[in-house]
């Protein structure tokens, strides 16, 4: 959209959606805000109606000076938790309705109570009104790069913006600055206050951090530029290669030469900065002849080790698939291995490499030689059928033509040579279906001889008078062989397809099991028996003494690898064995896949056990650390107060008044009570952690328990109990007393002195709900669960008021009694604890006889 002269005053129609321009930086201080303000001044000088919606100057003199001369929409002041915060006034900006609005810090989180949670949502609302927005953002605030920037800087960014918001911008401009220049700006005090400069330079703004962030920003923006170029090429249907960036494609077959080709691609790519390379494997549409999954996995790992990626494409013509992939990836170079075919085969039919070269056009081609180029190959017959079928085929190929010819000779007056030739052709086709190619060739040759001897003049001799008949018999033999070849190939392909379908179904089941994290070893063994037709299957593990142990079994379980028909290694000591199944070589790969899945299941179990143990040790270590911190601080403080008070009372030189003695004794009593509460909570948490808590459930009066728990608190009449005397629950009276006391004690700490807390109960058919509501500051939505974690203290609570175990103990005791505890917002402000306990089961009265 061009900037219009005269701004909005020209009466031009407002566009449906405003444009978005983003100034992207690698780190704070590179000059994004200044670039945005300079753009505002340029637009203003051209007559565009520009206002400042929000700019964070950070009290930098040059930034403050740059804002001058631009109309600034007044900010909105909001109060949150007793503090005043300034935010962009979205309603004022929309009411002002300028042509362009400048909004700083795209990823900013608004103060609770604003119309939207995030500033980028404010900007979307402004754009929806047809107003153009110019904004700023740092690379570390992009959601997809959050983990990467944390790994670089060690700082987790809490404020992020979805990548799609920035990607949808009509214009993204990188504000770049070298790390050395940015550090100089920092040292001169142009970014942070002088007291913060040293810490910033030593931590976040280290030269290595800034270099990595700068590279991340450049690469991210380069990808967006490439996306725009590809979109332009697609819209304008441009198929030719644009060599904006060198990109290599190396087709691989999975053969032994694949590693050589990928290493050559990696070497070529390393010579130029920014050069990428991709390996391509082309699979046939029918999926019948394909590289094994293990080999493909090895190729993928090799490509990644060399700095590339492996991709797959499907197509019947590998050359066309390779060229289509190369053009789709805008490749500039193709690396093709030298042909392994002989010269005669190449002359008769061009290979994939030759056809790729012919159709490459403006893509450069590298022909790479390797040890397997033009290797001498030996002819191998097609996969043989069973011996019984081949024997039946030869019997049919010999006897079939003889019997059919005798029948045709006996009825020669009712048919002619064409009919006799077609009937014999049917025999040849039937022979191909039964016994394969070689019996069919024998049948075709024999049928041709019989057709000559019995039905072509002169009869009963090999002589043929008419040349036309000789040509017809020759054609018959050739057609018979050709038809037999086609029929035999189709039959074999059908058998391969059926076997491939079975393998695909089995692999699909295995993949589904992997995705659903299924560890059903017995189900895996049952599936292998069903698929391979085995009597039994087992997983055997060899012990240190060499004896085999059956880990799992199904059916007729083999106990040793020597007594099994098929064996596949799972690991060094574990094997998968089948009994009563002799698999052909083509099925060995699928059987190995089952063994590989068994290994994955075993690894998963080991990893799960290790993770559980790691988490247990981590929790133990965290608890130990917290306990040590509690002992070193929270327990030491009351002990120190007691010691000081006792020492003062025992000092004979000091003349204490009665009031002083009373105060000191009160200090001793308060500190002792506080110390007892801390030790009690620590012991209770220890009982919960070790599982030694004993619960004796009985019907107890809820009102008496609540009043007893509240009575020992120093509430000063601040606790209002509204629980009926007839309300009973199924609980342990001692544990329930501790639960209510801990929650009320916590609520009183956070409730202002002039306010109090309220306790009421509601009786349901199966549960009794107890609510303890305070009028304190409350907690954020993300903290509703965190407050129940051990050693958590939120807000401004004095350090001596506990180690953060009270609520954790309360939840543990409540759940041990079969209840639940949760929190919700108190209407009007504050936090309400909701306890749900079991209601007593009414005892039915026995009917009188």
JSON list of C-alpha atoms in Angstrom, two decimals, residues 170-374:
[
{"chain": "A", "resi": 170, "resn": "UNK", "atom": "CA", "xyz": [3.38, -7.40, 4.72]},
{"chain": "A", "resi": 171, "resn": "UNK", "atom": "CA", "xyz": [6.97, -6.28, 5.30]},
{"chain": "A", "resi": 172, "resn": "UNK", "atom": "CA", "xyz": [9.67, -7.51, 7.68]},
{"chain": "A", "resi": 173, "resn": "UNK", "atom": "CA", "xyz": [12.83, -5.44, 7.99]},
{"chain": "A", "resi": 174, "resn": "UNK", "atom": "CA", "xyz": [15.89, -6.64, 9.89]},
{"chain": "A", "resi": 175, "resn": "UNK", "atom": "CA", "xyz": [17.59, -4.05, 12.09]},
{"chain": "A", "resi": 176, "resn": "UNK", "atom": "CA", "xyz": [21.11, -5.44, 12.21]},
{"chain": "A", "resi": 177, "resn": "UNK", "atom": "CA", "xyz": [24.15, -4.51, 14.27]},
{"chain": "A", "resi": 178, "resn": "UNK", "atom": "CA", "xyz": [27.39, -6.37, 14.87]},
{"chain": "A", "resi": 179, "resn": "UNK", "atom": "CA", "xyz": [27.92, -7.82, 18.36]},
{"chain": "A", "resi": 180, "resn": "UNK", "atom": "CA", "xyz": [30.97, -5.62, 18.88]},
{"chain": "A", "resi": 181, "resn": "UNK", "atom": "CA", "xyz": [29.03, -2.45, 18.01]},
{"chain": "A", "resi": 182, "resn": "UNK", "atom": "CA", "xyz": [26.14, -3.42, 20.27]},
{"chain": "A", "resi": 183, "resn": "UNK", "atom": "CA", "xyz": [28.48, -4.09, 23.18]},
{"chain": "A", "resi": 184, "resn": "UNK", "atom": "CA", "xyz": [30.05, -0.67, 22.62]},
{"chain": "A", "resi": 185, "resn": "UNK", "atom": "CA", "xyz": [26.60, 0.91, 22.77]},
{"chain": "A", "resi": 186, "resn": "UNK", "atom": "CA", "xyz": [26.01, -0.97, 26.00]},
{"chain": "A", "resi": 187, "resn": "UNK", "atom": "CA", "xyz": [29.31, 0.20, 27.49]},
{"chain": "A", "resi": 188, "resn": "UNK", "atom": "CA", "xyz": [28.50, 3.83, 26.58]},
{"chain": "A", "resi": 189, "resn": "UNK", "atom": "CA", "xyz": [25.20, 3.59, 28.49]},
{"chain": "A", "resi": 190, "resn": "UNK", "atom": "CA", "xyz": [23.01, 3.97, 25.39]},
{"chain": "A", "resi": 191, "resn": "UNK", "atom": "CA", "xyz": [20.91, 0.85, 26.17]},
{"chain": "A", "resi": 192, "resn": "UNK", "atom": "CA", "xyz": [20.75, 0.19, 29.95]},
{"chain": "A", "resi": 193, "resn": "UNK", "atom": "CA", "xyz": [21.38, 2.28, 33.03]},
{"chain": "A", "resi": 194, "resn": "UNK", "atom": "CA", "xyz": [25.06, 2.42, 34.08]},
{"chain": "A", "resi": 195, "resn": "UNK", "atom": "CA", "xyz": [24.53, 0.19, 37.13]},
{"chain": "A", "resi": 196, "resn": "UNK", "atom": "CA", "xyz": [23.15, -2.60, 34.91]},
{"chain": "A", "resi": 197, "resn": "UNK", "atom": "CA", "xyz": [25.75, -2.48, 32.14]},
{"chain": "A", "resi": 198, "resn": "UNK", "atom": "CA", "xyz": [28.42, -4.72, 33.70]},
{"chain": "A", "resi": 199, "resn": "UNK", "atom": "CA", "xyz": [25.97, -7.49, 34.58]},
{"chain": "A", "resi": 200, "resn": "UNK", "atom": "CA", "xyz": [24.38, -7.36, 31.11]},
{"chain": "A", "resi": 201, "resn": "UNK", "atom": "CA", "xyz": [27.74, -7.52, 29.31]},
{"chain": "A", "resi": 202, "resn": "UNK", "atom": "CA", "xyz": [28.85, -10.46, 31.45]},
{"chain": "A", "resi": 203, "resn": "UNK", "atom": "CA", "xyz": [25.65, -12.49, 30.99]},
{"chain": "A", "resi": 204, "resn": "UNK", "atom": "CA", "xyz": [23.09, -11.97, 28.23]},
{"chain": "A", "resi": 205, "resn": "UNK", "atom": "CA", "xyz": [25.12, -9.62, 26.05]},
{"chain": "A", "resi": 206, "resn": "UNK", "atom": "CA", "xyz": [28.21, -11.79, 25.71]},
{"chain": "A", "resi": 207, "resn": "UNK", "atom": "CA", "xyz": [29.71, -11.67, 22.24]},
{"chain": "A", "resi": 208, "resn": "UNK", "atom": "CA", "xyz": [29.01, -15.37, 21.61]},
{"chain": "A", "resi": 209, "resn": "UNK", "atom": "CA", "xyz": [25.35, -14.98, 22.60]},
{"chain": "A", "resi": 210, "resn": "UNK", "atom": "CA", "xyz": [24.89, -11.95, 20.35]},
{"chain": "A", "resi": 211, "resn": "UNK", "atom": "CA", "xyz": [26.59, -13.68, 17.41]},
{"chain": "A", "resi": 212, "resn": "UNK", "atom": "CA", "xyz": [24.34, -16.73, 17.73]},
{"chain": "A", "resi": 213, "resn": "UNK", "atom": "CA", "xyz": [21.19, -14.59, 18.06]},
{"chain": "A", "resi": 214, "resn": "UNK", "atom": "CA", "xyz": [22.24, -12.55, 15.06]},
{"chain": "A", "resi": 215, "resn": "UNK", "atom": "CA", "xyz": [22.74, -15.70, 12.98]},
{"chain": "A", "resi": 216, "resn": "UNK", "atom": "CA", "xyz": [19.35, -16.99, 14.16]},
{"chain": "A", "resi": 217, "resn": "UNK", "atom": "CA", "xyz": [17.66, -13.77, 13.06]},
{"chain": "A", "resi": 218, "resn": "UNK", "atom": "CA", "xyz": [19.39, -13.77, 9.67]},
{"chain": "A", "resi": 219, "resn": "UNK", "atom": "CA", "xyz": [18.51, -17.41, 9.01]},
{"chain": "A", "resi": 220, "resn": "UNK", "atom": "CA", "xyz": [14.88, -16.97, 10.07]},
{"chain": "A", "resi": 221, "resn": "UNK", "atom": "CA", "xyz": [14.50, -13.92, 7.85]},
{"chain": "A", "resi": 222, "resn": "UNK", "atom": "CA", "xyz": [16.28, -15.71, 4.97]},
{"chain": "A", "resi": 223, "resn": "UNK", "atom": "CA", "xyz": [13.73, -18.52, 5.21]},
{"chain": "A", "resi": 224, "resn": "UNK", "atom": "CA", "xyz": [10.89, -15.97, 5.05]},
{"chain": "A", "resi": 225, "resn": "UNK", "atom": "CA", "xyz": [12.52, -14.37, 1.99]},
{"chain": "A", "resi": 226, "resn": "UNK", "atom": "CA", "xyz": [12.78, -17.79, 0.35]},
{"chain": "A", "resi": 227, "resn": "UNK", "atom": "CA", "xyz": [9.13, -18.51, 1.14]},
{"chain": "A", "resi": 228, "resn": "UNK", "atom": "CA", "xyz": [8.20, -15.26, -0.57]},
{"chain": "A", "resi": 229, "resn": "UNK", "atom": "CA", "xyz": [10.32, -16.14, -3.59]},
{"chain": "A", "resi": 230, "resn": "UNK", "atom": "CA", "xyz": [8.76, -19.60, -3.86]},
{"chain": "A", "resi": 231, "resn": "UNK", "atom": "CA", "xyz": [5.31, -18.08, -3.53]},
{"chain": "A", "resi": 232, "resn": "UNK", "atom": "CA", "xyz": [6.12, -15.65, -6.33]},
{"chain": "A", "resi": 233, "resn": "UNK", "atom": "CA", "xyz": [7.47, -18.46, -8.53]},
{"chain": "A", "resi": 234, "resn": "UNK", "atom": "CA", "xyz": [4.34, -20.51, -7.90]},
{"chain": "A", "resi": 235, "resn": "UNK", "atom": "CA", "xyz": [1.98, -17.61, -8.61]},
{"chain": "A", "resi": 236, "resn": "UNK", "atom": "CA", "xyz": [3.77, -16.82, -11.88]},
{"chain": "A", "resi": 237, "resn": "UNK", "atom": "CA", "xyz": [4.27, -20.50, -12.80]},
{"chain": "A", "resi": 238, "resn": "UNK", "atom": "CA", "xyz": [8.04, -20.22, -13.05]},
{"chain": "A", "resi": 239, "resn": "UNK", "atom": "CA", "xyz": [9.59, -23.68, -13.42]},
{"chain": "A", "resi": 240, "resn": "UNK", "atom": "CA", "xyz": [13.15, -22.65, -14.24]},
{"chain": "A", "resi": 241, "resn": "UNK", "atom": "CA", "xyz": [15.79, -22.67, -11.50]},
{"chain": "A", "resi": 242, "resn": "UNK", "atom": "CA", "xyz": [16.62, -19.39, -9.79]},
{"chain": "A", "resi": 243, "resn": "UNK", "atom": "CA", "xyz": [20.12, -19.82, -8.34]},
{"chain": "A", "resi": 244, "resn": "UNK", "atom": "CA", "xyz": [19.58, -17.45, -5.42]},
{"chain": "A", "resi": 245, "resn": "UNK", "atom": "CA", "xyz": [21.06, -20.10, -3.13]},
{"chain": "A", "resi": 246, "resn": "UNK", "atom": "CA", "xyz": [23.09, -23.14, -4.10]},
{"chain": "A", "resi": 247, "resn": "UNK", "atom": "CA", "xyz": [21.10, -26.29, -3.40]},
{"chain": "A", "resi": 248, "resn": "UNK", "atom": "CA", "xyz": [22.26, -29.80, -4.31]},
{"chain": "A", "resi": 249, "resn": "UNK", "atom": "CA", "xyz": [20.16, -32.91, -4.82]},
{"chain": "A", "resi": 250, "resn": "UNK", "atom": "CA", "xyz": [21.81, -36.34, -4.84]},
{"chain": "A", "resi": 251, "resn": "UNK", "atom": "CA", "xyz": [19.61, -39.31, -5.86]},
{"chain": "A", "resi": 252, "resn": "UNK", "atom": "CA", "xyz": [20.48, -42.54, -4.03]},
{"chain": "A", "resi": 253, "resn": "UNK", "atom": "CA", "xyz": [19.30, -46.09, -4.67]},
{"chain": "A", "resi": 254, "resn": "UNK", "atom": "CA", "xyz": [20.22, -47.59, -1.33]},
{"chain": "A", "resi": 255, "resn": "UNK", "atom": "CA", "xyz": [23.05, -49.49, -2.97]},
{"chain": "A", "resi": 256, "resn": "UNK", "atom": "CA", "xyz": [26.68, -49.53, -1.81]},
{"chain": "A", "resi": 257, "resn": "UNK", "atom": "CA", "xyz": [27.50, -46.42, -3.85]},
{"chain": "A", "resi": 258, "resn": "UNK", "atom": "CA", "xyz": [24.99, -44.22, -1.95]},
{"chain": "A", "resi": 259, "resn": "UNK", "atom": "CA", "xyz": [27.42, -43.32, 0.83]},
{"chain": "A", "resi": 260, "resn": "UNK", "atom": "CA", "xyz": [30.05, -42.27, -1.75]},
{"chain": "A", "resi": 261, "resn": "UNK", "atom": "CA", "xyz": [27.58, -39.95, -3.50]},
{"chain": "A", "resi": 262, "resn": "UNK", "atom": "CA", "xyz": [26.44, -38.36, -0.23]},
{"chain": "A", "resi": 263, "resn": "UNK", "atom": "CA", "xyz": [30.02, -37.75, 0.89]},
{"chain": "A", "resi": 264, "resn": "UNK", "atom": "CA", "xyz": [30.74, -36.05, -2.44]},
{"chain": "A", "resi": 265, "resn": "UNK", "atom": "CA", "xyz": [27.61, -33.88, -2.04]},
{"chain": "A", "resi": 266, "resn": "UNK", "atom": "CA", "xyz": [28.72, -32.87, 1.46]},
{"chain": "A", "resi": 267, "resn": "UNK", "atom": "CA", "xyz": [32.17, -31.89, 0.18]},
{"chain": "A", "resi": 268, "resn": "UNK", "atom": "CA", "xyz": [30.72, -29.79, -2.63]},
{"chain": "A", "resi": 269, "resn": "UNK", "atom": "CA", "xyz": [28.27, -28.11, -0.25]},
{"chain": "A", "resi": 270, "resn": "UNK", "atom": "CA", "xyz": [31.03, -27.27, 2.22]},
{"chain": "A", "resi": 271, "resn": "UNK", "atom": "CA", "xyz": [32.85, -25.18, -0.38]},
{"chain": "A", "resi": 272, "resn": "UNK", "atom": "CA", "xyz": [30.15, -22.51, -0.41]},
{"chain": "A", "resi": 273, "resn": "UNK", "atom": "CA", "xyz": [28.55, -20.70, 2.52]},
{"chain": "A", "resi": 274, "resn": "UNK", "atom": "CA", "xyz": [24.84, -21.40, 2.86]},
{"chain": "A", "resi": 275, "resn": "UNK", "atom": "CA", "xyz": [24.84, -24.29, 0.39]},
{"chain": "A", "resi": 276, "resn": "UNK", "atom": "CA", "xyz": [22.32, -27.00, 1.22]},
{"chain": "A", "resi": 277, "resn": "UNK", "atom": "CA", "xyz": [22.11, -30.57, -0.02]},
{"chain": "A", "resi": 278, "resn": "UNK", "atom": "CA", "xyz": [19.39, -33.18, 0.03]},
{"chain": "A", "resi": 279, "resn": "UNK", "atom": "CA", "xyz": [19.52, -36.89, -0.69]},
{"chain": "A", "resi": 280, "resn": "UNK", "atom": "CA", "xyz": [16.56, -38.36, -2.60]},
{"chain": "A", "resi": 281, "resn": "UNK", "atom": "CA", "xyz": [15.33, -41.95, -2.65]},
{"chain": "A", "resi": 282, "resn": "UNK", "atom": "CA", "xyz": [12.69, -42.82, -5.27]},
{"chain": "A", "resi": 283, "resn": "UNK", "atom": "CA", "xyz": [10.33, -45.70, -4.45]},
{"chain": "A", "resi": 284, "resn": "UNK", "atom": "CA", "xyz": [8.07, -47.39, -6.98]},
{"chain": "A", "resi": 285, "resn": "UNK", "atom": "CA", "xyz": [4.33, -46.83, -6.86]},
{"chain": "A", "resi": 286, "resn": "UNK", "atom": "CA", "xyz": [3.58, -50.52, -6.38]},
{"chain": "A", "resi": 287, "resn": "UNK", "atom": "CA", "xyz": [6.07, -50.80, -3.51]},
{"chain": "A", "resi": 288, "resn": "UNK", "atom": "CA", "xyz": [7.19, -54.26, -4.63]},
{"chain": "A", "resi": 289, "resn": "UNK", "atom": "CA", "xyz": [10.88, -53.62, -5.11]},
{"chain": "A", "resi": 290, "resn": "UNK", "atom": "CA", "xyz": [12.13, -51.29, -2.41]},
{"chain": "A", "resi": 291, "resn": "UNK", "atom": "CA", "xyz": [15.08, -50.85, -0.12]},
{"chain": "A", "resi": 292, "resn": "UNK", "atom": "CA", "xyz": [14.61, -52.34, 3.33]},
{"chain": "A", "resi": 293, "resn": "UNK", "atom": "CA", "xyz": [13.52, -49.98, 6.14]},
{"chain": "A", "resi": 294, "resn": "UNK", "atom": "CA", "xyz": [16.77, -50.70, 7.98]},
{"chain": "A", "resi": 295, "resn": "UNK", "atom": "CA", "xyz": [18.80, -49.61, 4.96]},
{"chain": "A", "resi": 296, "resn": "UNK", "atom": "CA", "xyz": [16.72, -46.44, 4.57]},
{"chain": "A", "resi": 297, "resn": "UNK", "atom": "CA", "xyz": [17.22, -45.65, 8.26]},
{"chain": "A", "resi": 298, "resn": "UNK", "atom": "CA", "xyz": [20.96, -46.10, 7.80]},
{"chain": "A", "resi": 299, "resn": "UNK", "atom": "CA", "xyz": [20.91, -43.77, 4.76]},
{"chain": "A", "resi": 300, "resn": "UNK", "atom": "CA", "xyz": [18.95, -41.16, 6.73]},
{"chain": "A", "resi": 301, "resn": "UNK", "atom": "CA", "xyz": [21.40, -41.32, 9.62]},
{"chain": "A", "resi": 302, "resn": "UNK", "atom": "CA", "xyz": [24.35, -41.05, 7.20]},
{"chain": "A", "resi": 303, "resn": "UNK", "atom": "CA", "xyz": [22.82, -38.02, 5.49]},
{"chain": "A", "resi": 304, "resn": "UNK", "atom": "CA", "xyz": [22.25, -36.28, 8.82]},
{"chain": "A", "resi": 305, "resn": "UNK", "atom": "CA", "xyz": [25.80, -37.05, 9.95]},
{"chain": "A", "resi": 306, "resn": "UNK", "atom": "CA", "xyz": [27.08, -35.38, 6.78]},
{"chain": "A", "resi": 307, "resn": "UNK", "atom": "CA", "xyz": [24.90, -32.30, 7.27]},
{"chain": "A", "resi": 308, "resn": "UNK", "atom": "CA", "xyz": [22.12, -33.13, 4.81]},
{"chain": "A", "resi": 309, "resn": "UNK", "atom": "CA", "xyz": [18.65, -34.62, 4.84]},
{"chain": "A", "resi": 310, "resn": "UNK", "atom": "CA", "xyz": [17.09, -37.66, 3.19]},
{"chain": "A", "resi": 311, "resn": "UNK", "atom": "CA", "xyz": [13.80, -37.32, 1.32]},
{"chain": "A", "resi": 312, "resn": "UNK", "atom": "CA", "xyz": [11.63, -39.91, -0.41]},
{"chain": "A", "resi": 313, "resn": "UNK", "atom": "CA", "xyz": [9.54, -39.63, -3.54]},
{"chain": "A", "resi": 314, "resn": "UNK", "atom": "CA", "xyz": [7.21, -42.11, -5.25]},
{"chain": "A", "resi": 315, "resn": "UNK", "atom": "CA", "xyz": [7.09, -42.69, -8.99]},
{"chain": "A", "resi": 316, "resn": "UNK", "atom": "CA", "xyz": [7.29, -45.36, -11.67]},
{"chain": "A", "resi": 317, "resn": "UNK", "atom": "CA", "xyz": [9.86, -43.34, -13.65]},
{"chain": "A", "resi": 318, "resn": "UNK", "atom": "CA", "xyz": [12.82, -42.52, -11.36]},
{"chain": "A", "resi": 319, "resn": "UNK", "atom": "CA", "xyz": [14.26, -39.97, -13.79]},
{"chain": "A", "resi": 320, "resn": "UNK", "atom": "CA", "xyz": [11.04, -37.94, -13.92]},
{"chain": "A", "resi": 321, "resn": "UNK", "atom": "CA", "xyz": [10.66, -38.16, -10.13]},
{"chain": "A", "resi": 322, "resn": "UNK", "atom": "CA", "xyz": [14.25, -36.92, -9.61]},
{"chain": "A", "resi": 323, "resn": "UNK", "atom": "CA", "xyz": [13.81, -33.96, -11.97]},
{"chain": "A", "resi": 324, "resn": "UNK", "atom": "CA", "xyz": [10.42, -33.05, -10.49]},
{"chain": "A", "resi": 325, "resn": "UNK", "atom": "CA", "xyz": [11.87, -33.06, -6.97]},
{"chain": "A", "resi": 326, "resn": "UNK", "atom": "CA", "xyz": [14.90, -31.01, -8.04]},
{"chain": "A", "resi": 327, "resn": "UNK", "atom": "CA", "xyz": [12.73, -28.35, -9.66]},
{"chain": "A", "resi": 328, "resn": "UNK", "atom": "CA", "xyz": [10.35, -28.27, -6.70]},
{"chain": "A", "resi": 329, "resn": "UNK", "atom": "CA", "xyz": [13.34, -27.66, -4.38]},
{"chain": "A", "resi": 330, "resn": "UNK", "atom": "CA", "xyz": [14.80, -25.05, -6.76]},
{"chain": "A", "resi": 331, "resn": "UNK", "atom": "CA", "xyz": [17.98, -27.13, -6.94]},
{"chain": "A", "resi": 332, "resn": "UNK", "atom": "CA", "xyz": [20.94, -25.74, -8.84]},
{"chain": "A", "resi": 333, "resn": "UNK", "atom": "CA", "xyz": [23.02, -28.92, -9.00]},
{"chain": "A", "resi": 334, "resn": "UNK", "atom": "CA", "xyz": [22.36, -32.65, -9.31]},
{"chain": "A", "resi": 335, "resn": "UNK", "atom": "CA", "xyz": [24.89, -35.30, -8.33]},
{"chain": "A", "resi": 336, "resn": "UNK", "atom": "CA", "xyz": [24.35, -38.56, -10.23]},
{"chain": "A", "resi": 337, "resn": "UNK", "atom": "CA", "xyz": [26.36, -41.73, -9.82]},
{"chain": "A", "resi": 338, "resn": "UNK", "atom": "CA", "xyz": [27.98, -43.36, -12.84]},
{"chain": "A", "resi": 339, "resn": "UNK", "atom": "CA", "xyz": [25.83, -46.14, -14.28]},
{"chain": "A", "resi": 340, "resn": "UNK", "atom": "CA", "xyz": [26.30, -49.70, -13.05]},
{"chain": "A", "resi": 341, "resn": "UNK", "atom": "CA", "xyz": [24.80, -51.05, -16.29]},
{"chain": "A", "resi": 342, "resn": "UNK", "atom": "CA", "xyz": [26.87, -52.45, -19.10]},
{"chain": "A", "resi": 343, "resn": "UNK", "atom": "CA", "xyz": [27.51, -50.64, -22.39]},
{"chain": "A", "resi": 344, "resn": "UNK", "atom": "CA", "xyz": [25.16, -52.89, -24.37]},
{"chain": "A", "resi": 345, "resn": "UNK", "atom": "CA", "xyz": [22.30, -52.32, -21.92]},
{"chain": "A", "resi": 346, "resn": "UNK", "atom": "CA", "xyz": [22.93, -48.58, -22.01]},
{"chain": "A", "resi": 347, "resn": "UNK", "atom": "CA", "xyz": [22.79, -48.55, -25.81]},
{"chain": "A", "resi": 348, "resn": "UNK", "atom": "CA", "xyz": [19.57, -50.57, -25.92]},
{"chain": "A", "resi": 349, "resn": "UNK", "atom": "CA", "xyz": [17.80, -48.51, -23.24]},
{"chain": "A", "resi": 350, "resn": "UNK", "atom": "CA", "xyz": [19.15, -45.31, -21.65]},
{"chain": "A", "resi": 351, "resn": "UNK", "atom": "CA", "xyz": [19.51, -45.51, -17.89]},
{"chain": "A", "resi": 352, "resn": "UNK", "atom": "CA", "xyz": [18.23, -43.16, -15.22]},
{"chain": "A", "resi": 353, "resn": "UNK", "atom": "CA", "xyz": [21.41, -41.07, -15.26]},
{"chain": "A", "resi": 354, "resn": "UNK", "atom": "CA", "xyz": [21.29, -40.54, -19.00]},
{"chain": "A", "resi": 355, "resn": "UNK", "atom": "CA", "xyz": [17.63, -39.49, -18.90]},
{"chain": "A", "resi": 356, "resn": "UNK", "atom": "CA", "xyz": [18.24, -37.14, -15.97]},
{"chain": "A", "resi": 357, "resn": "UNK", "atom": "CA", "xyz": [21.04, -35.47, -17.92]},
{"chain": "A", "resi": 358, "resn": "UNK", "atom": "CA", "xyz": [18.80, -35.15, -20.97]},
{"chain": "A", "resi": 359, "resn": "UNK", "atom": "CA", "xyz": [16.00, -33.48, -19.02]},
{"chain": "A", "resi": 360, "resn": "UNK", "atom": "CA", "xyz": [18.03, -31.40, -16.54]},
{"chain": "A", "resi": 361, "resn": "UNK", "atom": "CA", "xyz": [17.82, -28.16, -18.52]},
{"chain": "A", "resi": 362, "resn": "UNK", "atom": "CA", "xyz": [19.51, -25.36, -16.54]},
{"chain": "A", "resi": 363, "resn": "UNK", "atom": "CA", "xyz": [20.39, -27.63, -13.58]},
{"chain": "A", "resi": 364, "resn": "UNK", "atom": "CA", "xyz": [24.09, -28.50, -13.44]},
{"chain": "A", "resi": 365, "resn": "UNK", "atom": "CA", "xyz": [24.86, -32.24, -13.37]},
{"chain": "A", "resi": 366, "resn": "UNK", "atom": "CA", "xyz": [27.84, -33.87, -11.63]},
{"chain": "A", "resi": 367, "resn": "UNK", "atom": "CA", "xyz": [28.63, -37.45, -12.69]},
{"chain": "A", "resi": 368, "resn": "UNK", "atom": "CA", "xyz": [30.45, -39.17, -9.84]},
{"chain": "A", "resi": 369, "resn": "UNK", "atom": "CA", "xyz": [32.34, -42.41, -10.40]},
{"chain": "A", "resi": 370, "resn": "UNK", "atom": "CA", "xyz": [32.47, -45.09, -7.74]},
{"chain": "A", "resi": 371, "resn": "UNK", "atom": "CA", "xyz": [33.78, -48.59, -7.21]},
{"chain": "A", "resi": 372, "resn": "UNK", "atom": "CA", "xyz": [30.54, -50.19, -8.35]},
{"chain": "A", "resi": 373, "resn": "UNK", "atom": "CA", "xyz": [30.24, -48.33, -11.66]},
{"chain": "A", "resi": 374, "resn": "UNK", "atom": "CA", "xyz": [29.61, -50.69, -14.63]}
]
